Amino acid sequence: MKIEGGCHCRAVRFEAEVPEAVVVLDCNCSICSMTGFRHLMVPHEAFTLVSGRDKLTSYRFGTGAAEHLFCSICGIKSFYQPRSHPDAWSVNVNALDDLSGLSITARPFDGRNWERSRAEID
């Protein structure tokens, strides 16, 4: 099914194709806890950035492998490149326009112990 979403000011907009039943990772790492990010992994080929590429600003920390992308206007991170899934975007399910067609299963992810937890999601 097609999903659409983006940032608060609507400068950054995306669409993606996902199954109707999805698993969302609820991570407890420092940045996800502070921002309320809930991860829906979308393969790169199923994701389209519709607008706002020029409004994205990048932030890296820790290993620097993940590229966190924030709207430079409103500050919302609606999607980013996670280190855990290099072939997918992590879309914030909270940044989707409409959740009504999705069947969402939330799965805890212990991002505070990332190395150990990463092995458990394969």
PDB file of C-alpha atoms in Angstrom:
ATOM      1  CA  MET A   1       0.000   0.000   0.000  1.00  0.00           C
ATOM      2  CA  LYS A   2       1.084   3.579  -0.551  1.00  0.00           C
ATOM      3  CA  ILE A   3       1.955   5.703   2.479  1.00  0.00           C
ATOM      4  CA  GLU A   4       2.714   9.415   2.546  1.00  0.00           C
ATOM      5  CA  GLY A   5       4.240  11.657   5.139  1.00  0.00           C
ATOM      6  CA  GLY A   6       6.814  14.259   5.978  1.00  0.00           C
ATOM      7  CA  CYS A   7       7.803  16.962   8.367  1.00  0.00           C
ATOM      8  CA  HIS A   8       5.632  19.353  10.373  1.00  0.00           C
ATOM      9  CA  CYS A   9       5.934  22.346   8.032  1.00  0.00           C
ATOM     10  CA  ARG A  10       5.387  20.073   4.996  1.00  0.00           C
ATOM     11  CA  ALA A  11       8.581  21.210   3.263  1.00  0.00           C
ATOM     12  CA  VAL A  12       9.856  17.600   3.325  1.00  0.00           C
ATOM     13  CA  ARG A  13       7.425  15.124   1.787  1.00  0.00           C
ATOM     14  CA  PHE A  14       7.843  11.445   0.925  1.00  0.00           C
ATOM     15  CA  GLU A  15       5.840   8.466  -0.250  1.00  0.00           C
ATOM     16  CA  ALA A  16       6.563   4.767  -0.039  1.00  0.00           C
ATOM     17  CA  GLU A  17       5.117   1.363  -0.790  1.00  0.00           C
ATOM     18  CA  VAL A  18       4.772  -0.941   2.217  1.00  0.00           C
ATOM     19  CA  PRO A  19       2.739  -4.038   3.083  1.00  0.00           C
ATOM     20  CA  GLU A  20      -0.517  -3.474   4.982  1.00  0.00           C
ATOM     21  CA  ALA A  21       0.910  -5.334   8.004  1.00  0.00           C
ATOM     22  CA  VAL A  22       4.174  -3.802   9.223  1.00  0.00           C
ATOM     23  CA  VAL A  23       6.541  -4.163  12.160  1.00  0.00           C
ATOM     24  CA  VAL A  24       7.658  -0.918  13.783  1.00  0.00           C
ATOM     25  CA  LEU A  25      10.726  -0.846  16.007  1.00  0.00           C
ATOM     26  CA  ASP A  26      10.371   1.126  19.242  1.00  0.00           C
ATOM     27  CA  CYS A  27      13.926   2.070  20.127  1.00  0.00           C
ATOM     28  CA  ASN A  28      15.096   3.314  23.521  1.00  0.00           C
ATOM     29  CA  CYS A  29      18.387   4.893  22.394  1.00  0.00           C
ATOM     30  CA  SER A  30      19.087   8.502  23.325  1.00  0.00           C
ATOM     31  CA  ILE A  31      17.971  10.145  20.084  1.00  0.00           C
ATOM     32  CA  CYS A  32      14.883   7.973  19.491  1.00  0.00           C
ATOM     33  CA  SER A  33      13.717   8.391  23.079  1.00  0.00           C
ATOM     34  CA  MET A  34      14.092  12.165  22.899  1.00  0.00           C
ATOM     35  CA  THR A  35      12.377  12.541  19.514  1.00  0.00           C
ATOM     36  CA  GLY A  36       9.685   9.843  19.730  1.00  0.00           C
ATOM     37  CA  PHE A  37      10.948   8.151  16.563  1.00  0.00           C
ATOM     38  CA  ARG A  38       9.241   4.837  15.733  1.00  0.00           C
ATOM     39  CA  HIS A  39      11.041   2.945  12.944  1.00  0.00           C
ATOM     40  CA  LEU A  40       9.302   1.576   9.866  1.00  0.00           C
ATOM     41  CA  MET A  41      11.989   0.152   7.568  1.00  0.00           C
ATOM     42  CA  VAL A  42      11.350   0.851   3.886  1.00  0.00           C
ATOM     43  CA  PRO A  43      13.705  -0.478   1.191  1.00  0.00           C
ATOM     44  CA  HIS A  44      15.360   2.327  -0.754  1.00  0.00           C
ATOM     45  CA  GLU A  45      13.659   1.255  -3.971  1.00  0.00           C
ATOM     46  CA  ALA A  46      10.187   1.515  -2.339  1.00  0.00           C
ATOM     47  CA  PHE A  47      10.751   5.087  -1.066  1.00  0.00           C
ATOM     48  CA  THR A  48      10.469   8.380  -2.968  1.00  0.00           C
ATOM     49  CA  LEU A  49      11.420  11.773  -1.592  1.00  0.00           C
ATOM     50  CA  VAL A  50       8.768  13.952  -3.231  1.00  0.00           C
ATOM     51  CA  SER A  51      10.005  17.340  -2.029  1.00  0.00           C
ATOM     52  CA  GLY A  52      12.399  19.000   0.364  1.00  0.00           C
ATOM     53  CA  ARG A  53      15.777  17.471  -0.459  1.00  0.00           C
ATOM     54  CA  ASP A  54      17.229  20.992  -0.259  1.00  0.00           C
ATOM     55  CA  LYS A  55      15.639  21.494   3.188  1.00  0.00           C
ATOM     56  CA  LEU A  56      17.268  18.454   4.820  1.00  0.00           C
ATOM     57  CA  THR A  57      20.158  18.898   7.210  1.00  0.00           C
ATOM     58  CA  SER A  58      22.329  15.989   8.320  1.00  0.00           C
ATOM     59  CA  TYR A  59      23.474  14.990  11.802  1.00  0.00           C
ATOM     60  CA  ARG A  60      25.787  12.113  12.704  1.00  0.00           C
ATOM     61  CA  PHE A  61      26.987  10.961  16.118  1.00  0.00           C
ATOM     62  CA  GLY A  62      28.542   7.910  17.745  1.00  0.00           C
ATOM     63  CA  THR A  63      29.958   5.718  14.974  1.00  0.00           C
ATOM     64  CA  GLY A  64      28.751   8.174  12.329  1.00  0.00           C
ATOM     65  CA  ALA A  65      27.264   5.327  10.289  1.00  0.00           C
ATOM     66  CA  ALA A  66      23.662   6.543  10.578  1.00  0.00           C
ATOM     67  CA  GLU A  67      22.700   9.744   8.809  1.00  0.00           C
ATOM     68  CA  HIS A  68      19.941  11.535  10.690  1.00  0.00           C
ATOM     69  CA  LEU A  69      18.088  13.922   8.376  1.00  0.00           C
ATOM     70  CA  PHE A  70      16.124  16.827   9.847  1.00  0.00           C
ATOM     71  CA  CYS A  71      14.023  19.490   8.169  1.00  0.00           C
ATOM     72  CA  SER A  72      16.032  22.712   8.427  1.00  0.00           C
ATOM     73  CA  ILE A  73      12.807  24.693   8.832  1.00  0.00           C
ATOM     74  CA  CYS A  74      10.773  22.838  11.480  1.00  0.00           C
ATOM     75  CA  GLY A  75      13.389  20.408  12.861  1.00  0.00           C
ATOM     76  CA  ILE A  76      11.404  17.198  12.363  1.00  0.00           C
ATOM     77  CA  LYS A  77      13.180  13.957  11.416  1.00  0.00           C
ATOM     78  CA  SER A  78      10.603  12.140   9.302  1.00  0.00           C
ATOM     79  CA  PHE A  79      13.063   9.586   7.882  1.00  0.00           C
ATOM     80  CA  TYR A  80      16.788   8.826   7.961  1.00  0.00           C
ATOM     81  CA  GLN A  81      19.459   6.329   6.934  1.00  0.00           C
ATOM     82  CA  PRO A  82      19.951   3.905   9.839  1.00  0.00           C
ATOM     83  CA  ARG A  83      23.148   1.959  10.366  1.00  0.00           C
ATOM     84  CA  SER A  84      21.134  -1.163  11.169  1.00  0.00           C
ATOM     85  CA  HIS A  85      19.537  -1.334   7.692  1.00  0.00           C
ATOM     86  CA  PRO A  86      21.933   0.137   5.093  1.00  0.00           C
ATOM     87  CA  ASP A  87      19.592  -0.783   2.209  1.00  0.00           C
ATOM     88  CA  ALA A  88      16.518   0.877   3.712  1.00  0.00           C
ATOM     89  CA  TRP A  89      15.260   4.177   5.021  1.00  0.00           C
ATOM     90  CA  SER A  90      13.867   4.291   8.521  1.00  0.00           C
ATOM     91  CA  VAL A  91      10.579   6.171   8.296  1.00  0.00           C
ATOM     92  CA  ASN A  92       9.087   7.640  11.452  1.00  0.00           C
ATOM     93  CA  VAL A  93       5.612   6.139  11.646  1.00  0.00           C
ATOM     94  CA  ASN A  94       4.645   9.246  13.652  1.00  0.00           C
ATOM     95  CA  ALA A  95       5.370  11.349  10.539  1.00  0.00           C
ATOM     96  CA  LEU A  96       2.843   9.515   8.346  1.00  0.00           C
ATOM     97  CA  ASP A  97      -0.245  11.383   7.201  1.00  0.00           C
ATOM     98  CA  ASP A  98      -2.646   8.491   7.761  1.00  0.00           C
ATOM     99  CA  LEU A  99      -2.176   5.270   9.730  1.00  0.00           C
ATOM    100  CA  SER A 100      -5.696   3.939   9.213  1.00  0.00           C
ATOM    101  CA  GLY A 101      -4.800   1.384   6.526  1.00  0.00           C
ATOM    102  CA  LEU A 102      -1.808  -0.046   8.358  1.00  0.00           C
ATOM    103  CA  SER A 103      -1.778  -2.965  10.734  1.00  0.00           C
ATOM    104  CA  ILE A 104       1.119  -2.070  13.025  1.00  0.00           C
ATOM    105  CA  THR A 105       2.961  -4.427  15.329  1.00  0.00           C
ATOM    106  CA  ALA A 106       5.377  -2.620  17.640  1.00  0.00           C
ATOM    107  CA  ARG A 107       8.549  -4.425  18.618  1.00  0.00           C
ATOM    108  CA  PRO A 108      10.897  -3.108  21.317  1.00  0.00           C
ATOM    109  CA  PHE A 109      14.489  -2.498  20.268  1.00  0.00           C
ATOM    110  CA  ASP A 110      17.146  -1.948  22.933  1.00  0.00           C
ATOM    111  CA  GLY A 111      19.138   0.767  21.186  1.00  0.00           C
ATOM    112  CA  ARG A 112      21.042   1.530  24.377  1.00  0.00           C
ATOM    113  CA  ASN A 113      22.683  -1.859  23.806  1.00  0.00           C
ATOM    114  CA  TRP A 114      22.762  -1.531  20.029  1.00  0.00           C
ATOM    115  CA  GLU A 115      25.378  -4.136  19.092  1.00  0.00           C
ATOM    116  CA  ARG A 116      23.654  -6.934  20.994  1.00  0.00           C
ATOM    117  CA  SER A 117      20.163  -5.906  19.918  1.00  0.00           C
ATOM    118  CA  ARG A 118      21.050  -5.506  16.221  1.00  0.00           C
ATOM    119  CA  ALA A 119      21.862  -9.203  15.988  1.00  0.00           C
ATOM    120  CA  GLU A 120      18.377 -10.048  17.276  1.00  0.00           C
ATOM    121  CA  ILE A 121      16.438  -8.252  14.500  1.00  0.00           C
ATOM    122  CA  ASP A 122      17.778 -10.248  11.544  1.00  0.00           C
TER     123      ASP A 122
END
